Each structure stands twice: as C-alpha cells, then as structure tokens.
Short mmCIF file of C-alpha atoms in Angstrom, two decimals:
data_model
loop_
_atom_site.label_atom_id
_atom_site.label_comp_id
_atom_site.label_asym_id
_atom_site.label_seq_id
_atom_site.Cartn_x
_atom_site.Cartn_y
_atom_site.Cartn_z
CA MET A 22 27.96 19.09 13.00
CA LEU A 23 25.78 15.90 11.97
CA GLU A 24 24.39 18.34 9.15
CA VAL A 25 27.73 19.25 7.94
CA ASN A 26 28.90 15.68 7.73
CA SER A 27 26.30 14.57 6.18
CA HIS A 28 26.56 17.10 3.52
CA LYS A 29 30.03 16.19 3.07
CA HIS A 30 29.49 12.58 2.54
CA LEU A 31 26.49 13.26 0.21
CA LYS A 32 28.61 15.13 -2.51
CA LYS A 33 31.26 12.38 -2.24
CA TYR A 34 28.35 9.82 -2.79
CA TYR A 35 27.36 11.57 -6.09
CA GLN A 36 30.57 11.72 -7.25
CA LYS A 37 30.26 7.71 -7.67
CA ASN A 38 26.46 7.48 -8.20
CA LEU A 39 24.96 9.65 -11.11
CA ALA A 40 21.46 9.62 -10.29
CA LEU A 41 20.84 12.92 -8.25
CA TRP A 42 17.57 14.54 -7.21
CA PRO A 43 17.88 18.42 -6.48
CA HIS A 44 16.51 18.35 -3.14
CA ASN A 45 18.65 15.61 -1.47
CA LEU A 46 20.67 18.15 0.24
CA THR A 47 17.55 19.71 2.07
CA LEU A 48 16.33 16.23 2.67
CA THR A 49 19.80 15.25 4.49
CA ARG A 50 19.88 18.55 6.43
CA LEU A 51 16.08 17.89 7.38
CA ILE A 52 17.12 14.12 8.67
CA SER A 53 19.98 14.96 10.36
CA ARG A 54 17.92 17.88 12.46
CA SER A 55 15.21 15.18 13.21
CA LEU A 56 17.91 12.69 14.38
CA SER A 57 19.57 15.07 16.78
CA ARG A 58 16.79 17.01 18.07
CA LYS A 59 14.55 13.91 18.26
CA ASP A 60 11.56 15.82 16.79
CA ASN A 61 8.24 14.61 15.38
CA THR A 62 9.00 15.26 11.83
CA PHE A 63 6.87 14.70 8.87
CA ILE A 64 8.72 15.17 5.08
CA LYS A 65 6.53 15.35 1.84
CA LEU A 66 8.78 14.29 -1.04
CA SER A 67 7.90 15.80 -4.82
CA SER A 68 7.05 12.90 -6.97
CA ASP A 69 9.98 13.15 -8.91
CA SER A 70 12.04 11.92 -6.25
CA ARG A 71 11.43 8.34 -7.04
CA ASN A 72 13.88 6.20 -5.48
CA PHE A 73 16.35 9.18 -5.59
CA TRP A 74 15.89 9.98 -2.00
CA TRP A 75 17.31 6.93 -0.12
CA PRO A 76 20.87 8.68 -0.03
CA GLY A 77 19.32 11.62 1.59
CA LEU A 78 17.62 9.51 4.52
CA LEU A 79 20.56 6.71 4.76
CA ILE A 80 23.70 8.82 4.80
CA PRO A 81 22.67 10.59 8.26
CA LEU A 82 21.59 7.14 9.56
CA CYS A 83 25.20 6.02 9.17
CA LEU A 84 26.85 8.69 11.20
CA HIS A 85 23.85 8.94 13.74
CA ASN A 86 22.33 5.34 14.75
CA ASN A 87 21.48 5.83 18.21
CA LYS A 88 18.06 4.43 19.15
CA ILE A 89 16.96 4.39 15.74
CA VAL A 90 14.24 1.89 14.14
CA LEU A 91 13.89 1.93 10.50
CA ILE A 92 10.51 0.42 9.52
CA LEU A 93 10.50 -1.01 5.83
CA SER A 94 7.97 -2.86 3.82
CA GLU A 95 8.86 -6.14 1.72
CA ARG A 96 9.54 -3.79 -1.31
CA GLN A 97 11.36 -1.37 0.85
CA TYR A 98 13.78 -4.07 2.20
CA ARG A 99 14.67 -5.94 -0.98
CA ARG A 100 15.77 -2.22 -2.04
CA LEU A 101 17.60 -1.64 0.80
CA PHE A 102 19.49 -4.41 0.76
CA GLU A 103 19.82 -5.24 -2.75
CA VAL A 104 20.66 -1.65 -4.33
CA GLU A 105 21.15 1.23 -1.54
CA LEU A 106 23.58 -0.44 0.45
CA PRO A 107 25.69 -1.77 -1.93
CA LYS A 108 26.02 1.84 -3.31
CA LEU A 109 26.77 2.77 0.31
CA SER A 110 29.52 0.63 0.82
CA SER A 111 31.27 1.64 -2.73
CA SER A 112 31.16 5.18 -1.24
CA ARG A 113 33.06 3.75 1.91
CA LEU A 114 29.99 4.56 4.37
CA GLY A 115 29.01 1.85 6.96
CA PHE A 116 25.42 0.92 7.45
CA ASP A 117 25.60 -0.76 11.15
CA TYR A 118 22.25 -2.58 11.67
CA VAL A 119 20.74 -5.32 13.07
CA GLU A 120 17.63 -7.19 11.42
CA GLY A 121 14.33 -8.32 13.10
CA ILE A 122 13.60 -9.59 16.25
CA GLU A 123 15.80 -12.48 16.87
CA LEU A 124 18.74 -10.66 18.26
CA SER A 125 18.52 -8.19 21.23
CA PRO A 126 18.31 -4.30 19.77
CA SER A 127 21.39 -2.41 20.45
CA ASP A 128 21.14 1.18 21.03
CA GLU A 129 24.41 1.81 18.88
CA LYS A 130 22.91 0.10 15.95
CA ILE A 131 19.90 0.66 13.25
CA TRP A 132 17.35 -1.52 14.14
CA VAL A 133 15.92 -2.50 10.68
CA LEU A 134 12.12 -4.01 11.08
CA LYS A 135 9.47 -4.99 8.53
CA TYR A 136 6.10 -4.12 9.44
CA GLN A 137 5.78 -8.03 10.91
CA ASP A 138 8.26 -7.38 13.26
CA LEU A 139 7.32 -4.15 14.44
CA ILE A 140 4.22 -5.84 15.55
CA PHE A 141 5.82 -8.49 17.62
CA ALA A 142 8.63 -5.88 18.91
CA ASN A 143 5.78 -3.57 20.27
CA GLU A 144 4.01 -6.73 21.95
CA LYS A 145 7.51 -7.58 23.79
CA ASP A 146 7.78 -3.75 24.59
CA LEU A 147 11.28 -3.56 23.03
CA LEU A 148 10.73 -0.04 21.22
CA LYS A 149 10.57 2.19 24.70
CA ASN A 150 12.63 5.48 23.69
CA ARG A 151 13.33 4.86 20.11
CA GLN A 152 12.88 7.02 16.90
CA LEU A 153 10.49 5.19 14.57
CA ILE A 154 11.60 6.19 10.85
CA PHE A 155 8.65 5.28 8.26
CA PRO A 156 9.62 5.69 4.90
CA GLU A 157 6.49 5.96 2.19
CA SER A 158 4.14 6.42 5.25
CA GLU A 159 1.25 6.68 3.09
CA PHE A 160 1.05 3.16 3.06
CA ILE A 161 1.73 2.75 7.10
CA SER A 162 -2.06 1.79 7.50
CA SER A 163 -2.27 -0.69 4.84
CA GLU A 164 1.03 -2.37 5.50
CA LEU A 165 -0.03 -2.56 9.62
CA ARG A 166 -3.38 -4.31 8.62
CA VAL A 167 -1.66 -7.00 6.62
CA SER A 168 0.85 -7.39 9.20
CA MET A 169 -1.90 -7.81 11.91
CA SER A 170 -4.24 -9.84 10.01
CA ILE A 171 -5.21 -13.55 11.26
CA LYS A 172 -5.62 -16.38 8.89
CA ILE A 173 -7.67 -19.30 10.00
CA THR A 174 -7.74 -22.56 7.79
CA PRO A 175 -9.22 -25.89 7.53
CA GLU A 176 -6.20 -27.25 9.38
CA ASP A 177 -6.42 -25.09 12.17
CA TRP A 178 -9.93 -26.23 12.77
CA GLU A 179 -8.56 -29.61 12.79
CA ASN A 180 -6.46 -28.87 15.34
CA LEU A 181 -8.82 -27.05 17.53
CA ILE A 182 -11.23 -30.27 17.33
CA ALA A 183 -7.74 -32.49 18.07
CA SER A 184 -7.08 -30.21 21.45
CA HIS A 185 -10.33 -29.68 22.53
CA SER A 186 -12.36 -33.02 22.03
CA ARG A 187 -14.62 -32.70 24.67
CA PHE A 188 -16.14 -29.40 22.90
CA GLU A 189 -16.06 -31.54 19.43
CA ALA A 190 -19.57 -31.53 18.51
CA SER A 191 -20.40 -28.08 19.19
CA ILE A 192 -17.31 -26.73 17.15
CA ILE A 193 -17.99 -29.29 14.39
CA GLU A 194 -21.79 -27.64 14.46
CA VAL A 195 -20.27 -23.90 14.46
CA HIS A 196 -18.10 -24.70 11.47
CA GLU A 197 -20.86 -26.79 9.25
CA ARG A 198 -23.25 -23.91 10.15
CA LEU A 199 -20.83 -21.35 8.50
CA SER A 200 -19.77 -23.48 5.58
CA ARG A 201 -23.55 -23.55 4.62
CA SER A 202 -23.99 -20.32 4.85
CA LEU A 203 -20.70 -19.28 2.97
CA PHE A 204 -21.30 -21.80 0.22
CA ASN A 205 -25.10 -20.43 -0.54
CA GLN A 206 -23.47 -17.10 -0.82
CA SER A 207 -20.93 -17.98 -3.11
CA LEU A 208 -21.36 -16.86 -6.43
CA ARG A 209 -18.06 -17.47 -8.11
CA SER A 210 -14.81 -19.93 -7.29
CA ASP A 211 -12.70 -17.37 -5.60
CA ALA A 212 -15.67 -15.38 -3.68
CA VAL A 213 -14.93 -13.28 -0.50
CA ILE A 214 -17.82 -13.05 1.93
CA ARG A 215 -18.15 -11.27 5.09
CA ILE A 216 -18.55 -13.01 8.18
CA ASP A 217 -20.02 -11.18 11.24
CA PHE A 218 -17.02 -10.89 14.10
CA ARG A 219 -20.04 -12.23 16.55
CA GLU A 220 -19.69 -15.90 15.16
CA LEU A 221 -16.22 -15.82 16.50
CA LEU A 222 -17.50 -14.63 19.86
CA ALA A 223 -19.98 -17.36 19.90
CA LEU A 224 -17.12 -19.86 19.42
CA LYS A 225 -15.05 -18.13 22.10
CA GLU A 226 -18.26 -18.54 24.46
CA ILE A 227 -18.17 -22.25 23.70
CA LEU A 228 -14.49 -22.70 24.60
CA LYS A 229 -14.52 -19.97 27.37
CA ASP A 230 -13.35 -22.47 29.90
CA ASP A 231 -10.80 -23.91 27.91
CA LEU A 232 -9.50 -21.27 25.47
CA PRO A 233 -6.49 -22.64 23.21
CA SER A 234 -2.93 -21.06 23.53
CA VAL A 235 -1.85 -21.89 20.36
CA MET A 236 -1.60 -19.48 17.40
CA PRO A 237 -3.61 -18.53 15.52
CA TRP A 238 -6.37 -19.26 17.73
CA GLN A 239 -4.93 -17.52 21.02
CA ARG A 240 -4.62 -14.50 19.16
CA ALA A 241 -7.93 -14.44 17.18
CA PHE A 242 -9.92 -15.05 20.67
CA ASN A 243 -7.51 -12.19 22.37
CA VAL A 244 -8.21 -9.25 19.68
CA VAL A 245 -11.57 -9.68 18.13
CA ASN A 246 -14.29 -7.28 18.75
CA ASN A 247 -16.17 -4.75 16.46
CA GLY A 248 -12.92 -2.77 15.82
CA TRP A 249 -11.85 -5.68 13.48
CA VAL A 250 -13.58 -7.30 10.27
CA THR A 251 -13.88 -11.06 9.36
CA TRP A 252 -14.56 -12.64 6.20
CA ALA A 253 -13.83 -16.11 4.37
CA LYS A 254 -12.28 -16.58 1.08
CA ILE A 255 -13.84 -19.42 -0.69
CA ASP A 256 -12.29 -22.58 -2.77
CA ASN A 257 -15.19 -23.95 -4.47
CA GLN A 258 -12.78 -26.37 -6.11
CA LYS A 259 -11.68 -27.87 -2.68
CA LEU A 260 -15.03 -27.25 -0.84
CA SER A 261 -12.92 -25.33 1.80
CA TRP A 262 -12.48 -21.69 3.03
CA ASP A 263 -9.94 -19.63 5.07
CA TRP A 264 -11.25 -17.32 7.62
CA TYR A 265 -9.53 -13.86 7.78
CA ILE A 266 -9.72 -11.61 10.58
CA GLU A 267 -8.29 -7.88 10.03
CA PRO A 268 -8.21 -4.46 12.34
CA LEU A 269 -9.94 -1.62 10.71
CA LEU A 270 -8.04 0.96 12.23
CA PRO A 271 -4.56 -0.80 13.02
CA LEU A 272 -2.80 2.64 13.94
CA GLN A 273 -5.43 2.88 16.93
CA ILE A 274 -3.95 -0.14 17.76
CA LEU A 275 -0.54 0.97 17.82
CA SER A 276 -1.43 4.66 18.81
CA GLY A 277 0.46 3.93 22.49
CA LEU A 278 3.63 3.36 20.62
CA LEU A 279 3.28 5.90 18.29
CA SER A 280 2.33 8.63 20.46
CA LYS A 281 5.19 7.84 23.05
CA ASN A 282 8.12 7.63 20.46
CA THR A 283 9.44 10.29 18.06
CA LEU A 284 8.54 9.59 14.65
CA LEU A 285 10.09 10.60 11.27
CA MET A 286 7.54 9.97 8.72
CA LEU A 287 8.56 10.50 4.76
CA THR A 288 5.82 10.55 1.71
CA ASN A 289 6.13 10.46 -1.76
CA SER A 290 2.14 11.14 -2.41
CA GLY A 291 1.65 13.49 0.57
CA GLN A 292 -1.62 12.18 1.65
CA SER A 293 -1.38 12.03 5.63
CA ASP A 294 -5.13 12.37 5.99
CA SER A 295 -5.42 8.72 6.36
CA PHE A 296 -2.88 8.66 8.97
CA PHE A 297 -4.68 10.98 11.04
CA LEU A 298 -8.16 9.13 10.52
CA ASP A 299 -6.82 6.37 11.56
CA LEU A 300 -5.08 7.50 14.57
CA ASN A 301 -7.71 9.27 15.81
CA SER A 302 -5.51 11.02 18.53
CA LYS A 303 -5.94 14.77 18.97
CA LYS A 304 -2.51 14.75 21.24
CA PHE A 305 -0.27 13.74 18.44
CA THR A 306 1.29 16.53 16.54
CA PHE A 307 4.30 16.64 14.11
CA ASN A 308 6.80 19.42 15.28
CA VAL A 309 8.12 19.63 11.62
CA LYS A 310 6.16 19.52 8.61
CA VAL A 311 7.94 20.23 5.37
CA GLU A 312 7.20 19.94 1.68
CA LEU A 313 10.57 19.67 -0.49
CA GLY A 314 9.98 20.56 -4.07
CA ASN A 315 7.56 22.44 -6.02
CA LYS A 316 5.58 20.17 -8.19
CA PHE A 317 4.87 23.01 -10.94
CA ASP A 318 8.80 22.97 -11.55
CA GLN A 319 8.41 19.10 -12.24
CA GLU A 320 7.96 17.87 -15.94
CA PRO A 321 4.54 17.74 -16.86
CA ILE A 322 2.46 14.72 -17.61
CA PRO A 323 1.14 14.18 -20.96
CA LEU A 324 -2.54 13.25 -20.02
CA PHE A 325 -5.29 12.11 -22.46
CA VAL A 326 -8.80 12.18 -20.84
CA PRO A 327 -11.51 12.32 -23.34
CA LYS A 328 -14.46 14.66 -23.07
CA ARG A 329 -16.92 12.21 -24.15
CA GLN A 330 -16.59 9.16 -22.16
CA PRO A 331 -19.80 6.93 -20.63
CA LEU A 332 -19.34 6.12 -17.13
CA PRO A 333 -18.57 2.73 -15.48
CA ASN A 334 -22.57 1.94 -14.81
CA THR A 335 -23.44 2.31 -18.21
CA SER A 336 -24.25 -0.68 -20.50
CA ASN A 337 -21.53 0.68 -23.51
CA PHE A 338 -18.73 1.22 -20.92
CA TYR A 339 -17.12 -2.12 -21.35
CA ARG A 340 -17.07 -1.82 -24.97
CA HIS A 341 -15.60 1.80 -24.92
CA ILE A 342 -12.80 1.20 -23.00
CA ILE A 343 -12.07 -2.13 -24.88
CA ARG A 344 -12.15 -0.07 -27.98
CA GLN A 345 -9.98 3.01 -26.62
CA CYS A 346 -7.21 0.37 -25.01
CA GLN A 347 -7.24 -1.28 -29.00
CA ARG A 348 -6.64 2.26 -30.15
CA LEU A 349 -4.35 3.66 -27.92
CA ILE A 350 -2.13 0.19 -28.06
CA LEU A 351 -1.75 -0.03 -31.96
CA GLY A 352 1.71 1.15 -33.42
CA ARG A 353 3.36 1.61 -29.92
CA THR A 354 6.95 0.04 -29.66
CA HIS A 355 7.20 0.14 -26.16
CA PRO A 356 5.42 -1.57 -23.30
CA THR A 357 1.88 -0.44 -22.37
CA ILE A 358 0.76 -0.57 -18.68
CA ILE A 359 -2.90 -1.17 -18.39
CA LEU A 360 -3.99 -0.58 -14.72
CA VAL A 361 -7.42 -2.05 -13.39
CA ASP A 362 -7.63 -3.22 -9.61
CA ASP A 363 -11.35 -5.25 -10.10
CA LEU A 364 -9.79 -8.83 -10.90
CA GLN A 365 -12.51 -9.63 -12.98
CA LEU A 366 -12.76 -6.85 -15.08
CA ARG A 367 -8.72 -7.05 -15.47
CA LEU A 368 -9.31 -10.69 -16.68
CA GLN A 369 -11.77 -9.61 -19.04
CA ILE A 370 -9.47 -6.97 -20.56
CA THR A 371 -6.58 -9.37 -20.71
CA SER A 372 -8.62 -12.06 -22.31
CA GLU A 373 -10.04 -9.60 -24.88
CA LEU A 374 -7.02 -7.81 -25.58
CA ALA A 375 -5.06 -11.12 -25.99
CA GLY A 376 -7.32 -12.24 -28.66
CA GLU A 377 -6.59 -8.83 -30.76
CA PHE A 378 -2.65 -8.71 -29.95
CA GLY A 379 -1.73 -12.34 -29.26
CA LEU A 380 1.23 -13.15 -26.91
CA ARG A 381 2.24 -9.63 -26.62
CA VAL A 382 -0.53 -9.45 -23.59
CA VAL A 383 0.18 -10.56 -20.13
CA HIS A 384 -1.21 -10.72 -16.94
CA GLU A 385 0.95 -9.20 -13.79
CA THR A 386 4.25 -10.51 -15.20
CA THR A 387 7.73 -8.79 -15.62
CA ASN A 388 8.87 -11.05 -18.46
CA ILE A 389 7.12 -9.33 -21.56
CA GLU A 390 8.09 -8.57 -25.08
CA THR A 391 9.47 -5.36 -26.54
CA ASN A 392 6.36 -3.99 -27.04
CA GLY A 393 4.35 -6.16 -24.39
CA ILE A 394 1.12 -4.98 -22.77
CA VAL A 395 0.72 -5.73 -19.04
CA CYS A 396 -2.42 -6.05 -17.40
CA CYS A 397 -2.25 -5.55 -13.84
CA SER A 398 -3.44 -4.18 -10.39
CA CYS A 399 -1.96 -0.88 -9.45
CA ASN A 400 -0.39 -2.36 -6.35
CA TRP A 401 1.18 -5.02 -8.48
CA TRP A 402 2.58 -2.30 -10.99
CA ILE A 403 3.81 -0.01 -7.47
CA ALA A 404 5.84 -3.36 -6.55
CA ASN A 405 7.18 -4.22 -9.91
CA GLN A 406 7.62 -1.03 -11.88
CA TYR A 407 11.34 -1.08 -11.35
CA ASN A 408 11.58 -4.31 -12.89
CA LEU A 409 9.77 -3.65 -16.05
CA PRO A 410 11.42 -0.87 -19.18
CA THR A 411 9.78 2.26 -19.10
CA PRO A 412 6.42 1.96 -20.87
CA ASP A 413 5.30 3.89 -23.78
CA GLN A 414 1.96 4.45 -21.88
CA LEU A 415 -0.18 3.91 -19.13
CA ILE A 416 -3.85 3.26 -19.19
CA PHE A 417 -6.48 3.28 -16.52
CA PRO A 418 -9.64 1.99 -17.84
CA VAL A 419 -11.34 3.06 -14.27
CA ILE A 420 -10.07 5.49 -11.80
CA PRO A 421 -8.91 3.38 -8.91
CA LEU A 422 -11.27 3.59 -6.29
CA PRO A 423 -11.41 1.13 -3.31
CA THR A 424 -14.26 -1.36 -3.97
CA LEU A 425 -16.78 -2.00 -1.43
CA GLU A 426 -16.61 -5.79 -2.63
CA LEU A 427 -13.45 -6.04 -0.22
CA PRO A 428 -15.02 -6.70 3.22
CA TRP A 429 -12.34 -4.34 4.98
CA ILE A 430 -12.89 -1.45 2.85
CA ALA A 431 -16.81 -2.13 3.28
CA ALA A 432 -16.56 -2.54 7.10
CA LYS A 433 -14.70 1.01 7.26
CA VAL A 434 -17.07 2.61 5.20
CA GLU A 435 -20.06 1.46 7.43
CA MET A 436 -18.10 2.59 10.59
CA LEU A 437 -17.39 6.06 8.93
CA LYS A 438 -21.13 6.22 8.01
CA HIS A 439 -22.31 5.14 11.61
CA GLN A 440 -20.35 8.26 12.97
CA GLY A 441 -21.85 10.61 10.43
CA ARG A 442 -18.69 11.28 8.71
CA ASP A 443 -18.17 11.83 4.83
CA TRP A 444 -16.73 8.27 4.22
CA PHE A 445 -16.15 9.09 0.48
CA ARG A 446 -13.95 12.37 0.82
CA GLU A 447 -12.33 11.08 4.03
CA PHE A 448 -11.43 7.40 3.18
CA LEU A 449 -12.16 6.63 -0.40
CA PHE A 450 -11.14 9.27 -1.95
CA PRO A 451 -7.48 9.99 -0.28
CA GLU A 452 -6.81 6.22 -0.53
CA THR A 453 -7.50 6.41 -4.43
CA LEU A 454 -4.95 9.68 -4.62
CA VAL A 455 -2.46 7.61 -2.93
CA ILE A 456 -2.35 4.74 -5.34
CA LEU A 457 -2.77 6.97 -8.46
CA LEU A 458 0.11 9.49 -7.66
CA LYS A 459 2.03 6.40 -6.58
CA SER A 460 1.25 4.55 -9.95
CA LEU A 461 2.76 7.77 -11.91
CA ALA A 462 5.71 8.96 -9.87
CA ILE A 463 7.98 6.93 -11.79
CA ILE A 464 6.99 7.97 -15.05
CA ARG A 465 7.12 12.04 -14.60
CA GLY A 466 9.82 13.19 -16.65
CA LYS A 467 10.19 10.27 -18.99
CA ASP A 468 7.46 11.46 -21.84
CA VAL A 469 5.25 8.78 -21.10
CA ARG A 470 1.48 9.10 -21.79
CA VAL A 471 -1.13 8.59 -19.67
CA ALA A 472 -4.90 7.87 -20.33
CA ILE A 473 -7.74 7.88 -18.05
CA LEU A 474 -10.99 6.32 -19.59
CA ASP A 475 -13.23 7.02 -17.03
CA GLY A 476 -16.13 9.44 -17.51
CA ARG A 477 -16.40 10.37 -13.70
CA MET A 478 -13.11 12.58 -14.54
CA ARG A 479 -15.44 14.85 -16.27
CA TYR A 480 -18.70 14.26 -14.55
CA ARG A 481 -18.29 14.08 -11.19
CA SER A 482 -17.05 17.33 -8.48
CA TRP A 483 -14.02 15.12 -7.49
CA GLY A 484 -12.68 14.69 -10.87
CA LYS A 485 -11.63 18.03 -10.86
CA LEU A 486 -9.77 17.18 -7.62
CA ILE A 487 -7.94 14.49 -9.40
CA PHE A 488 -6.66 16.53 -12.67
CA GLU A 489 -5.19 19.11 -9.57
CA ALA A 490 -3.49 16.45 -7.69
CA LEU A 491 -2.06 15.07 -10.95
CA GLU A 492 -0.63 18.49 -11.79
CA PRO A 493 1.43 19.71 -13.57
CA TRP A 494 0.04 18.03 -16.65
CA VAL A 495 -0.44 18.92 -20.53
CA ALA A 496 -3.47 18.04 -21.79
CA LEU A 497 -3.64 15.83 -25.23
CA GLU A 498 -6.88 16.56 -26.80
CA ARG A 499 -6.59 14.00 -29.83
CA LEU A 500 -4.61 10.86 -29.20
CA LEU A 501 -3.88 8.99 -32.59
CA PRO A 502 -1.77 5.89 -32.54
CA TYR A 503 1.72 6.26 -34.18
#
C-alpha cells in the first residue's frame, strides 16, 4: 500500500514540478519497500540523477515516518529545508519532522540529524531500533571523521593550566616542547604538521590523578589511541598553533550502531568500497543492492585528454598546464571552472591566470562575471555548484588524488601498509573516483566539456580505470578555442 500511495503522490508532484528523473518511480518503490520491510538497502543512483532523486526519497517518508532517522550533511540540510520541503508543501504533502537532539525524538516523526548530532545521539543511546537513512553515502566516512574531530586551541591550554595549577610547570613544559618542535618543522605560514598521538598520552599521564572534566580535553583524553591521528595547524603570524585529533576509521567507532540498526543508503557515485573498508565488519550485509539507471543511456561527456602530456613530477608540467588553461579559456563566453585540490598550486594558477585575464579570475567565490574563471577545490565545487551558472568547461590540471601531505591521509596509508594491504587501490584511488565523479555529475547532459591535463591518464594503468569510470564520454581529439 505504501508503494501505491507513494506512486500516486509522486505523479501529482510532477504535475507541479517539471524536473523529471526517469527512475524516480522505481526509486520511490525501493524506498517504500525498504521502509516497510526494514531491509538493509544500498541504492546506487546514476550520475544524471543530480538532485532530482529527492522526491523519490521524501514522498515515502511523508507517508511512512515510523522510527526514521534522516542523516544529512550541512549542504544536504540546506537543500532539504530551502528547496525540497517548499516543493513538497506546494504539493500538499506534510513532512512531519523534529530536528537535532534538543527535543526528545518521537517514533511518529522523522528525526532529521546532521552528522554532528548523530555522534551525540549515539553517545546518549537514543538511536535504538531506528532506521538510519544516509543520502550520498559515499561521503559518510569523511563526514563522520570531521564531526568526530577534536580541536584544542591556545585558550584551551590556558584553561587547562588554570584548572590544574599544581601541574602548571609540567603542562607548560609539554606545550613549549611541542611548540619548539612544530615551529622548527614549519616551512610556511599555514603549515600542517603531524604530532605523535603519544604526546597526548604523555600529557594524560601527567594529569592521571585529576583528569579534566571539560571539553575538549575530556573527550581528547578519552578517545586518543593509535586509531586516531593528531596534528597541528601552525599560525606563524600569531606564533600559535591549534591541535587537531581525528579518527582514522570513524565507521568502526560507530560499527555497533550501524550493525544493530537498519540502514538505507543512497550513493551518486556508487563507490561503496571505502564504506566496507572503514567498517571492517564481515557480519554486515545489505539485503538489497540495486543500481538505478544504465550509465550508457546517459548523455556522454565531451572529454579532452591530450595524448602527449608531461607528468606532474616533471619540470615542465607547471608551464604546460598554464599554457593549456590559457588556451582553453580564450574566447569562452560562459564560466570556466578550474579544479585543483592542492592549495599552493591552486593559488599559483589563480595568480598566473589573473595576470592574463584580470578580474575574470576569482578564487572560490560564487560572485563571478558572465565569463568568469573560478579556481577552486573539488569539494568547494561540489558544495557550491548549484549556486553558479552552468559553466562552459571544467578543467582538471591534475587528477584529484588525495594528498599525503594531509596527516589523516598519510596516517591511513601507513595503517594499510602495516596491514600489508594495497593502500592505493583500496583507499586513494576509490577516494579519487568519488570526488571526480561527484564533480562531474551536475554537468552531464549539459554540453559542458571536460579537460584533464594530467599525463597519468595516459601513462598509468589506473588511468584506464578513470576512463572507464567516466563513461559514457566522447573524445575531443583537438580542442581549439572558439
């Protein structure tokens, strides 16, 4: 009955909302089935679904809201309340919900949580016997990692000294020793430097008879072990640093919650490998795994990957990508998006192109000219792409592989190496595909060309796997400005 009613309401919804994704009726049926039967369900959506899949998820929730928890990122949260719920209201559908953890959860209302709220709700044991729904589940690990992270500031050190005055000399000694070591290693003003987790254990040993009961110290001392990575972010101008602590495998910390509750997970990129890698549980299985849409039925991406390109570690690579970017931008009448995750390289490219194209070139801002050039990270583009006009082209000077300069990336690679596992194919490469496919999802079918200027696409065996993941695409052998 839920499937039938959801179908009826979805058809009425489309009479007032023109955006149509051809698989929404099937998605509605799958969601309804999962809600009724409480199955562990994994649904892979084709990349052309963009944001059109929301009605297929929300309409069944409006009709069946028993013990449902909807977990959203900040971006999804804004999308839900600013765009999707007003559309539902115009179709006379009521989304009965409660937000956050301030109010007691009701079994008869949809419980909408951000990832940070999910952590607190789990700690308070409020999530028993509920069905957890994760849209865009390819980002679940990274969202949880950020939500679980702990930040210790200079002010927190002062508060610790003030509340534990009898240990003042020992605390100051630890802080000064760490500061000297960090600033000696700092090569630039915004350096990020790894700290051995045993430094926190040493501080904990000093305070063992009187551990602090205030945040963030209480949580830091409770969680720190070799499953967490710690690092400092340096501010050379203020001669200060912040201490960050993050879990390497956040899903393992929540493995009890995930294995005891029913899960409904949707993904736009289909990369579920990292989920199982982080969960590391042989007991966990999906009862239903469905792939919606044949990617070969989608509109192909016009793809430009020159055959003779230098590799990123060669001396002429930087000048090559600058010349290619300049050539590709000439004559374009609509925006160009240049995607570079490495901050230093991105700022160099931004500065170089600004010297050529002036105020058209901006760095990570949505306030652009008609033919503006936006230099940004892939994550910034994913978060802000709906606030920008459809671009003429996307340019990737380098393949967006996670950088080992990030402490948590380096620590996770070390962990996988220690376990004798293929850290590149199990971790770095799947992460790359998730980011790459998510970056391209919005432009498929919009006649937006994509240029990848990294020689590894042609000269590395895994470059062929990227070509396969991007299908369907049509090769642009010669790309001249027009």
